[in-house]
Tab-separated table of C-alpha atoms and ligand atoms in Angstrom:
chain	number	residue	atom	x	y	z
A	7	UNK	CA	0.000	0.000	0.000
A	8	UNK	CA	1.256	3.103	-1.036
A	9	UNK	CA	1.443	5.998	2.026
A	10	UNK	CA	-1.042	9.192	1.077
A	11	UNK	CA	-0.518	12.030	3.247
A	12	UNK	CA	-4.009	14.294	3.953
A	13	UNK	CA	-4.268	18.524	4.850
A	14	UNK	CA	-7.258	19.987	5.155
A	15	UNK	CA	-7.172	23.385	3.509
A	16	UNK	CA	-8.258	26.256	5.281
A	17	UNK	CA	-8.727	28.749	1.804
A	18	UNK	CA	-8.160	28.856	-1.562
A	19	UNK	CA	-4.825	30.212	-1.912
A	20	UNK	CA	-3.785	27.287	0.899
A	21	UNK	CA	-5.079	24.734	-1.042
A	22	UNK	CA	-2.764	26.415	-4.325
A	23	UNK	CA	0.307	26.107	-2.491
A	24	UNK	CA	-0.502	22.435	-1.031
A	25	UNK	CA	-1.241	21.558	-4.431
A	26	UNK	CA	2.319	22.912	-5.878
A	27	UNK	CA	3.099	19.313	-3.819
A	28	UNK	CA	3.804	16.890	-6.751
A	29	UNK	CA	1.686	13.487	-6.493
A	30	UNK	CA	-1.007	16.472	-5.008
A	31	UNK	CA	-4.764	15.947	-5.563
A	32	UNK	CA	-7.811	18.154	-4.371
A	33	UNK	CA	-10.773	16.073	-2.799
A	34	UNK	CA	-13.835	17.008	-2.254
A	35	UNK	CA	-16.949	15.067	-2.376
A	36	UNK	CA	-14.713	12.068	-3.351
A	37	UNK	CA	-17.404	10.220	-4.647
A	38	UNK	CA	-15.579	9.312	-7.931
A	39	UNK	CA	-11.939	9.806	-6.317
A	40	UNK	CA	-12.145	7.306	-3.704
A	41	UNK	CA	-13.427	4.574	-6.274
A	42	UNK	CA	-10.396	5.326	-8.352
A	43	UNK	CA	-8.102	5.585	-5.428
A	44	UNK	CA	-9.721	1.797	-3.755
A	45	UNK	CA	-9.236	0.261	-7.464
A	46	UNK	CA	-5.438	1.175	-7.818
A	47	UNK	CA	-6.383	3.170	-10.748
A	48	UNK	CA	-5.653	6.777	-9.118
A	49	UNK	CA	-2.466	7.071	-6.679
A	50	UNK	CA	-2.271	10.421	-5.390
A	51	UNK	CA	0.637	11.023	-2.796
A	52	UNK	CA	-1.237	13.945	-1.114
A	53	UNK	CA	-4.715	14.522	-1.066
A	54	UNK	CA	-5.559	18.225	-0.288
A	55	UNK	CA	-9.149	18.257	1.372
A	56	UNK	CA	-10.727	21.520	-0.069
A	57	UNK	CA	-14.314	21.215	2.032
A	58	UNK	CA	-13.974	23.425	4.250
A	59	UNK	CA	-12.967	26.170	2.080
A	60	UNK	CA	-16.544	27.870	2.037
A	61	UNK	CA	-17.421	31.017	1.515
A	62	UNK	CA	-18.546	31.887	-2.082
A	63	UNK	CA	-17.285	28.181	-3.340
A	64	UNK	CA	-20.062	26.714	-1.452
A	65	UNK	CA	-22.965	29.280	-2.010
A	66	UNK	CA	-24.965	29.715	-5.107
A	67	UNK	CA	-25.248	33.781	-6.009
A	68	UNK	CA	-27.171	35.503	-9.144
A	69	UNK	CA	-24.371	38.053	-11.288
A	70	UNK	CA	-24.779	41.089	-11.980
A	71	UNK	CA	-25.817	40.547	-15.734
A	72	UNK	CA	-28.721	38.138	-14.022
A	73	UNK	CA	-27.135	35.136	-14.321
A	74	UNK	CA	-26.051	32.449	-11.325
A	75	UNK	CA	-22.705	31.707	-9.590
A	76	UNK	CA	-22.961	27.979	-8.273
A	77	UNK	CA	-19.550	27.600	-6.142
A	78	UNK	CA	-17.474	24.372	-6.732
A	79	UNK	CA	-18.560	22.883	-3.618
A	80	UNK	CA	-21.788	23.312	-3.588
A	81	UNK	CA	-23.366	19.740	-3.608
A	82	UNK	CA	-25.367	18.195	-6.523
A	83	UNK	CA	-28.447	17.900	-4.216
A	84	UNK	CA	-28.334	21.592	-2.888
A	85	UNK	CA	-27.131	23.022	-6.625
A	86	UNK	CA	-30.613	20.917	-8.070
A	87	UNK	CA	-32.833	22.099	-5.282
A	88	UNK	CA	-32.167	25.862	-5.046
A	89	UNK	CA	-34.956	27.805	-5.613
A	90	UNK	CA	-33.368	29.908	-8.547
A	91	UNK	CA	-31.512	26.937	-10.272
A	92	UNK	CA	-35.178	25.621	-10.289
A	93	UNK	CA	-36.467	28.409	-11.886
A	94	UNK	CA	-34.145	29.841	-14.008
A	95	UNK	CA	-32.575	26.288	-14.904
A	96	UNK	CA	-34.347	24.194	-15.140
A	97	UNK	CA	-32.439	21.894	-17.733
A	98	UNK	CA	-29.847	21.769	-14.710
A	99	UNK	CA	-31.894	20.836	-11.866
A	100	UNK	CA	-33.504	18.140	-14.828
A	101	UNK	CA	-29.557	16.791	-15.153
A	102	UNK	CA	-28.400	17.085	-11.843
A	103	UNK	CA	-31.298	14.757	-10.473
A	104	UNK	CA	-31.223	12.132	-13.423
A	105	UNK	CA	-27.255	11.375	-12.077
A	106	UNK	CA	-26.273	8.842	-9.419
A	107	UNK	CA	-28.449	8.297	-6.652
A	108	UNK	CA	-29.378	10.628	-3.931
A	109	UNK	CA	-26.961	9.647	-1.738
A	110	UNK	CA	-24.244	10.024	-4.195
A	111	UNK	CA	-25.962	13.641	-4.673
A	112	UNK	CA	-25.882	14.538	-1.727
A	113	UNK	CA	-22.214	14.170	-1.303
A	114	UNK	CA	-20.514	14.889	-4.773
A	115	UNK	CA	-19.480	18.484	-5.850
A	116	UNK	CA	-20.202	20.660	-8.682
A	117	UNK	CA	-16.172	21.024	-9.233
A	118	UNK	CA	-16.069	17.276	-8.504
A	119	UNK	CA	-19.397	16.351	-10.897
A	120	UNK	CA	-16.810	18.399	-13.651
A	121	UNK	CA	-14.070	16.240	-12.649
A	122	UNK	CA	-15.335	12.958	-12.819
A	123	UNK	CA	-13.719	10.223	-14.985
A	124	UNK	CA	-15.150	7.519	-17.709
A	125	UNK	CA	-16.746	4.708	-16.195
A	126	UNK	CA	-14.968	2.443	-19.393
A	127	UNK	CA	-14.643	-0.859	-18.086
A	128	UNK	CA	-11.381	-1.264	-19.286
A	129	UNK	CA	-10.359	1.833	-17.172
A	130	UNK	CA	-11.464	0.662	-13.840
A	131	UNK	CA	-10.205	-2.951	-14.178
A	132	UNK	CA	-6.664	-2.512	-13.523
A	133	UNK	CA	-6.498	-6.538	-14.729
A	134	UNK	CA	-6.584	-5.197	-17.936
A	135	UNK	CA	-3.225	-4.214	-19.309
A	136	UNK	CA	-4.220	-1.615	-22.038
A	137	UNK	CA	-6.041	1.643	-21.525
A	138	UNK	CA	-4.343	4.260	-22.864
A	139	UNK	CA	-6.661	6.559	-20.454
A	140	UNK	CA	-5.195	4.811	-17.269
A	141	UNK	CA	-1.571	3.166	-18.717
A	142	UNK	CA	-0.236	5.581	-21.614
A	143	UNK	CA	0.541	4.164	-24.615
A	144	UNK	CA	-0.763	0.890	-23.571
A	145	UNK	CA	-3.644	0.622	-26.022
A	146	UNK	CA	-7.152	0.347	-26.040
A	147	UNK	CA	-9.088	-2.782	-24.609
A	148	UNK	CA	-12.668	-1.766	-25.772
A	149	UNK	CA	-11.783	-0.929	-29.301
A	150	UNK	CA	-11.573	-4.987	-30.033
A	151	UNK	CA	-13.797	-5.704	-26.209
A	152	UNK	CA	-17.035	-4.873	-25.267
A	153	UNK	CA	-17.522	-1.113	-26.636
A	154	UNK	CA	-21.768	-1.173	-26.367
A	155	UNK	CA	-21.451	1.696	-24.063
A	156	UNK	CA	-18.965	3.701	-25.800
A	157	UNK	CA	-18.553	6.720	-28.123
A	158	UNK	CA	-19.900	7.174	-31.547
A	159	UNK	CA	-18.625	11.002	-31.958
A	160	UNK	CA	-15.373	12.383	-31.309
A	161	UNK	CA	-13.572	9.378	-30.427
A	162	UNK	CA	-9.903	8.726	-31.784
A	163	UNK	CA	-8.142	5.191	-32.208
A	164	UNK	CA	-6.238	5.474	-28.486
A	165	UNK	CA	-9.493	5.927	-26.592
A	166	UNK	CA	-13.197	5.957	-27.313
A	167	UNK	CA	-14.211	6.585	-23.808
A	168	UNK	CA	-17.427	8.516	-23.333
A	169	UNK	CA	-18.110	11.160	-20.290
A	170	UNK	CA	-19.886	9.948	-17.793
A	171	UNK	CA	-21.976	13.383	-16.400
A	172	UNK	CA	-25.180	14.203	-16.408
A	173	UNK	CA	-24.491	18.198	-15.287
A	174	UNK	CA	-22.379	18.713	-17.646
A	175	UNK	CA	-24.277	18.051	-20.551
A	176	UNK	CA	-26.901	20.724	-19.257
A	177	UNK	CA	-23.715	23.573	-18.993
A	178	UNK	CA	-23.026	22.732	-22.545
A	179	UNK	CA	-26.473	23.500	-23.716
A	180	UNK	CA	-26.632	26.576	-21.293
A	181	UNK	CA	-23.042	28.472	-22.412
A	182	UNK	CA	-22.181	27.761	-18.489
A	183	UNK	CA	-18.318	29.315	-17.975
A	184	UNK	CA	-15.998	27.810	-15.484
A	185	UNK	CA	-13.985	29.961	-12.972
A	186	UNK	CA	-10.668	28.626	-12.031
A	187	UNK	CA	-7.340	29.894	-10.097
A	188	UNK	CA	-4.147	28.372	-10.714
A	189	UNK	CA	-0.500	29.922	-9.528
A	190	UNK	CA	-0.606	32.403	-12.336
A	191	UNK	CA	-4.455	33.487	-11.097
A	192	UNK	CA	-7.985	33.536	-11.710
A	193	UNK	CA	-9.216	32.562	-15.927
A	194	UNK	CA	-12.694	31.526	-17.085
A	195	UNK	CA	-12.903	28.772	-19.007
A	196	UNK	CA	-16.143	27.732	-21.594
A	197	UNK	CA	-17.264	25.096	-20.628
A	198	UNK	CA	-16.748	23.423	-24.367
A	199	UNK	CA	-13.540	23.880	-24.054
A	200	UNK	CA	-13.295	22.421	-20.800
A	201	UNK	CA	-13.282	18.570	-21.688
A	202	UNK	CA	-11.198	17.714	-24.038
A	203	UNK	CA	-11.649	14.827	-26.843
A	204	UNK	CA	-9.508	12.192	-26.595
A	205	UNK	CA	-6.942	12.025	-29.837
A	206	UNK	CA	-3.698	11.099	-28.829
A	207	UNK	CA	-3.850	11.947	-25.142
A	208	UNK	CA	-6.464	10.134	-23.838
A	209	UNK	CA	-4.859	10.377	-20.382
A	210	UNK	CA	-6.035	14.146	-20.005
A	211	UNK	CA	-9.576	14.819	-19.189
A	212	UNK	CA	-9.831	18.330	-19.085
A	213	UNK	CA	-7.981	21.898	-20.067
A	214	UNK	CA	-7.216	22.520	-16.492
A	215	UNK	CA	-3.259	23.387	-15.619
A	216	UNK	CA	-1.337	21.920	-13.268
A	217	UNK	CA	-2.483	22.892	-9.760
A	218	UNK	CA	-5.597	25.415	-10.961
A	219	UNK	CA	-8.780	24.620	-8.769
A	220	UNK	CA	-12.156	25.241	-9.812
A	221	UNK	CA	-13.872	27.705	-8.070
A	222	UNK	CA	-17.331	28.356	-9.592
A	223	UNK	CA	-19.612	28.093	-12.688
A	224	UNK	CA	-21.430	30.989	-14.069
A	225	UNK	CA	-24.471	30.395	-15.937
A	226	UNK	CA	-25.278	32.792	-18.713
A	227	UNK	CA	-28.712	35.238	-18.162
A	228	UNK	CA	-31.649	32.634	-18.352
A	229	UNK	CA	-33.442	32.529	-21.563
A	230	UNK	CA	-34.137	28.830	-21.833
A	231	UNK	CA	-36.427	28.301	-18.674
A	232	UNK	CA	-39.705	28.124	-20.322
A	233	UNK	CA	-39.281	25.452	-22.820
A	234	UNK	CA	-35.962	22.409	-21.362
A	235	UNK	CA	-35.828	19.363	-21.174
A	236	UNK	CA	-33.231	16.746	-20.064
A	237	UNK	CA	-33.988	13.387	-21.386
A	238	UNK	CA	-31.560	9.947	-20.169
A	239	UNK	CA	-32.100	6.891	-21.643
A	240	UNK	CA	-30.519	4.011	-19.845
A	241	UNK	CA	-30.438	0.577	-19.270
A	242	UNK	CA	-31.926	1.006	-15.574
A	243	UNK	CA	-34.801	3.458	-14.376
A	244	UNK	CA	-31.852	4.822	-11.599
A	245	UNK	CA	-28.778	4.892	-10.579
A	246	UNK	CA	-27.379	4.496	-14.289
A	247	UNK	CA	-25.065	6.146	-16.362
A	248	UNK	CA	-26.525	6.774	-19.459
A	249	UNK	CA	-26.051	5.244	-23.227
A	250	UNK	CA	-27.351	8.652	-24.861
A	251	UNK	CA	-28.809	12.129	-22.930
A	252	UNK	CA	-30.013	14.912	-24.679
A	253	UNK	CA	-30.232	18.563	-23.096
A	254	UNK	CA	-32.591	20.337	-25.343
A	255	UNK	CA	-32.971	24.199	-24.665
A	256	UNK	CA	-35.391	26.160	-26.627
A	257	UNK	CA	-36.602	30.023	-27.300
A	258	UNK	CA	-39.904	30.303	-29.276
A	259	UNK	CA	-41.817	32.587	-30.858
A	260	UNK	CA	-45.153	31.106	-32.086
A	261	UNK	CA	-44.251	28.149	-33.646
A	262	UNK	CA	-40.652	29.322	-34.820
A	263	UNK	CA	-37.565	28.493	-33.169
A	264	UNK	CA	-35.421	31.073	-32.276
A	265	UNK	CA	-32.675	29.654	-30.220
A	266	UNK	CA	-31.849	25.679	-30.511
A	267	UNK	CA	-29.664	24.319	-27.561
A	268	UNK	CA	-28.784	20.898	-28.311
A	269	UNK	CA	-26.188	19.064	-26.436
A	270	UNK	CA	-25.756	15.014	-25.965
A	271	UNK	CA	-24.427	12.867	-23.597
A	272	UNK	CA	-23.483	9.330	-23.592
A	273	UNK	CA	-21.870	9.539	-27.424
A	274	UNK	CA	-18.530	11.397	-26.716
A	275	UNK	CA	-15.435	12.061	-24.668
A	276	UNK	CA	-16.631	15.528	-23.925
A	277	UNK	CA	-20.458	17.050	-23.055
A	278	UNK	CA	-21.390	16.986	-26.874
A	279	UNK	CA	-22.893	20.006	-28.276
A	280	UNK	CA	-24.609	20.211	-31.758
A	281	UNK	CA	-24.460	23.120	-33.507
A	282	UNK	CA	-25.335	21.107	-36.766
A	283	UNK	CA	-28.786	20.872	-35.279
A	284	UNK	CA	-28.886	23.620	-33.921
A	285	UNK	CA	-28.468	25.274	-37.418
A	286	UNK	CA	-31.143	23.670	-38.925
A	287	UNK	CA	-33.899	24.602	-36.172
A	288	UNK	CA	-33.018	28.644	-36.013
A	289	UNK	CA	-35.080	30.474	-37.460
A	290	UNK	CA	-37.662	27.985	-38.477
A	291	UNK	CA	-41.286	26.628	-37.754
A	292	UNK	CA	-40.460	23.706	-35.285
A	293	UNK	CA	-41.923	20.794	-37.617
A	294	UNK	CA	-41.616	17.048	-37.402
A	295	UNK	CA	-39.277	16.955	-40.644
A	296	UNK	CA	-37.321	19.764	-39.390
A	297	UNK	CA	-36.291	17.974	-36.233
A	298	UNK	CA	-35.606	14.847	-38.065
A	299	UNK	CA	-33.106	16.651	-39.901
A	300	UNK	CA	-31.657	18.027	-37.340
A	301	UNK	CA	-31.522	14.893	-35.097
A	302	UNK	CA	-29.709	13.664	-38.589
A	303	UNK	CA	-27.491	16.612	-38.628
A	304	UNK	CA	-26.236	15.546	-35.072
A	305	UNK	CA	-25.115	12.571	-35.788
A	306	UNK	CA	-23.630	13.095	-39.596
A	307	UNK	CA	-20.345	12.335	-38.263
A	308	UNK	CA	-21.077	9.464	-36.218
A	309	UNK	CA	-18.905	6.228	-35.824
A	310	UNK	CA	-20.276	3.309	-34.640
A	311	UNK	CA	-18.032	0.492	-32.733
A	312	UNK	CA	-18.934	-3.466	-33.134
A	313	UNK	CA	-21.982	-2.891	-30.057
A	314	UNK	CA	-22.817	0.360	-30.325
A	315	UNK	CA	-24.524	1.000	-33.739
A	316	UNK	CA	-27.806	1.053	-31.788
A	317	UNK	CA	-26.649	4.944	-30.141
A	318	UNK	CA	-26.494	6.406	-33.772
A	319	UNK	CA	-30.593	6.028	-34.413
A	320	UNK	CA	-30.988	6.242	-29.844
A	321	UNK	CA	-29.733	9.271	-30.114
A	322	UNK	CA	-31.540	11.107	-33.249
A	323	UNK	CA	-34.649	9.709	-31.181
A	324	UNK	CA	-33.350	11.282	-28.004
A	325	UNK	CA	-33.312	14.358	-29.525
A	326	UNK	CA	-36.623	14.397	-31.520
A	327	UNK	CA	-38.649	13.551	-28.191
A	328	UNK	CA	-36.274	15.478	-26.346
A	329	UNK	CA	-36.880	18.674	-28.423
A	330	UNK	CA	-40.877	18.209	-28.100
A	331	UNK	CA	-40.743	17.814	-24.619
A	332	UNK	CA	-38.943	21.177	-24.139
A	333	UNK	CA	-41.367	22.551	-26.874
A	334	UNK	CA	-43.919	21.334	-24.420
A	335	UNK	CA	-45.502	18.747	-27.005
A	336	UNK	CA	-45.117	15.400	-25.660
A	337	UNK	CA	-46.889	14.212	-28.403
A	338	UNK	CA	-44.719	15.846	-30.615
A	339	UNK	CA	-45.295	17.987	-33.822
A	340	UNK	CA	-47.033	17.727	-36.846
B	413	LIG	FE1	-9.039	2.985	-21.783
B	413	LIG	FE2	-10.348	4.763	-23.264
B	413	LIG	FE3	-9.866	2.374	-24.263
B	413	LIG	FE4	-11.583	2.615	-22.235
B	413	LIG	S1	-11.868	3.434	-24.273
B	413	LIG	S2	-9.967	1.064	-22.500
B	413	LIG	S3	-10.698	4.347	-21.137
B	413	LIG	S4	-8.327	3.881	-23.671
């Protein structure tokens, strides 16, 4: 067993210097962290405990502009619940409550939910000797092993891993921004450039530097709370990650679209947002054959594995129903 020294840390800039510390991870929630850490797959030498920082990382504040600060450690259950997520957001409060389970919810961050890792198979089974994700340069297990649950979009030859969150897919559909502070200081990141696809580093999740700590995402003025909807298909009713999810986002006038947000989850190594669809919705009547072109614009690029041809047609129906429901037309349109 491999010694792990723990500090608590008392503030942000504590927590900067800890993490200067090579072999240094932040914890929070430690709901994905401590999975990784029990299966041999993470080794951190120093975990820095950041839950006691407080202050505005664990309060959620509206901006000036009218939009909403929700602090890094603020937890999934609290971030879903508050009154003006559930308002304003309510694609968010949608994703946030479709993850996990509620005890998972109530202990996992909003930094952390940002954080968390593929649940590949390959990745957590430390009996298998290639994942380029986990082992660098080791190669890819699912590519010839069981790749039912993996990407169709955005995948490269060293990994086809998809992202496992539910939240995130909702920021991607809602502009969200992510604050962070590093050594060098404070930078906002988008959050679509905050995941990064896989190509030939697999082994990197995000665009975070070495050390920076998330401190906050900003959501964007709300213009989408009237017509959202987040929909998860899954193999179980709960507690499952999902094969496709589709945050739809809309702004109507009459029957005309005037703002798509489209963004999938389940297909890619990153929240997946389609501006192909997108496209073909602005500006036009929200009809039955528009949406099926636009469920086929999502997925023009698609790439299916040996299991997972099924996700390519899943997800252009995720999106159809998922666009009615946040059109408020269950039964969808003519
Ligand atoms: Fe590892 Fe990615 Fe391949 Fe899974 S898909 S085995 S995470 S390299």
């Amino acid at each position: 067993m491999d010694p792990i020294s723990y500090e608590r840390a008392a503030d942000v800039n504590g927590a900067l210097r800890s993490a200067q510390e090579p072999g240094s991870m932040y914890i929070g929630g430690g709901t994905n962290l401590l999975d990784l850490m029990k299966g041999g797959v993470s080794r951190p030498m120093r975990l820095i405990d950041i839950t006691r920082i407080g202050g505005s990382l664990d309060t959620v504040a509206t901006l000036p502009d009218g939009g909403l600060r929700i602090g890094a450690l603020v937890r999934n259950t609290d971030a879903a619940n508050h009154a003006l997520v559930r308002e304003r957001y309510p694609l968010l409060t949608q994703a946030f409550l479709a993850g996990a389970s509620p005890q998972l919810r109530n202990m996992a961050t909003v930094g952390g939910n940002l954080m968390q890792r593929t649940r590949c198979q390959y990745f957590y089974d430390t009996a298998f000797a290639q994942c380029n994700k986990r082992l660098p340069g080791s190669g890819c297990a699912a590519l010839e092993g069981l790749n039912r649950t993996h990407a169709i979009l955005g995948a490269s030859p060293q990994c086809i891993a998809v992202n496992p969150s539910d939240m995130s897919v909702a920021l991607a559909a809602l502009d969200a921004v992510v604050r962070v502070r590093g050594p060098s200081g404070e930078r906002t990141v988008p959050i679509g450039e905050f995941h990064r696809l896989p190509g030939d580093r697999p082994d990197i999740d995000t665009t975070l530097q070495m050390g920076e700590l998330i401190l906050a995402v900003d959501l964007p003025p709300p213009l989408f709370s009237d017509h959202a909807h987040y929909l998860k298909v899954r193999d179980r009713a709960s507690y499952a990650f999902a094969l496709v999810s589709v945050a739809a986002a809309l702004q109507m006038d009459g029957n005309t679209v005037k703002d798509a947000r489209i963004a999938l989850g389940g297909v890619a190594h990153k929240p997946w947002r389609s501006h192909a669809a997108e496209q073909v919705l602005n500006g036009h009547p929200l009809t039955a054959a528009n949406l099926r072109t636009a469920a086929s614009a999502a997925v023009a690029d698609a790439r299916a594995q040996r299991d997972n041809a099924f996700k390519i047609e899943l997800a252009q129906r995720a999106i159809v129903r998922a666009v009615n429901q946040a059109a408020g037309r269950a039964g969808g349109v003519a």
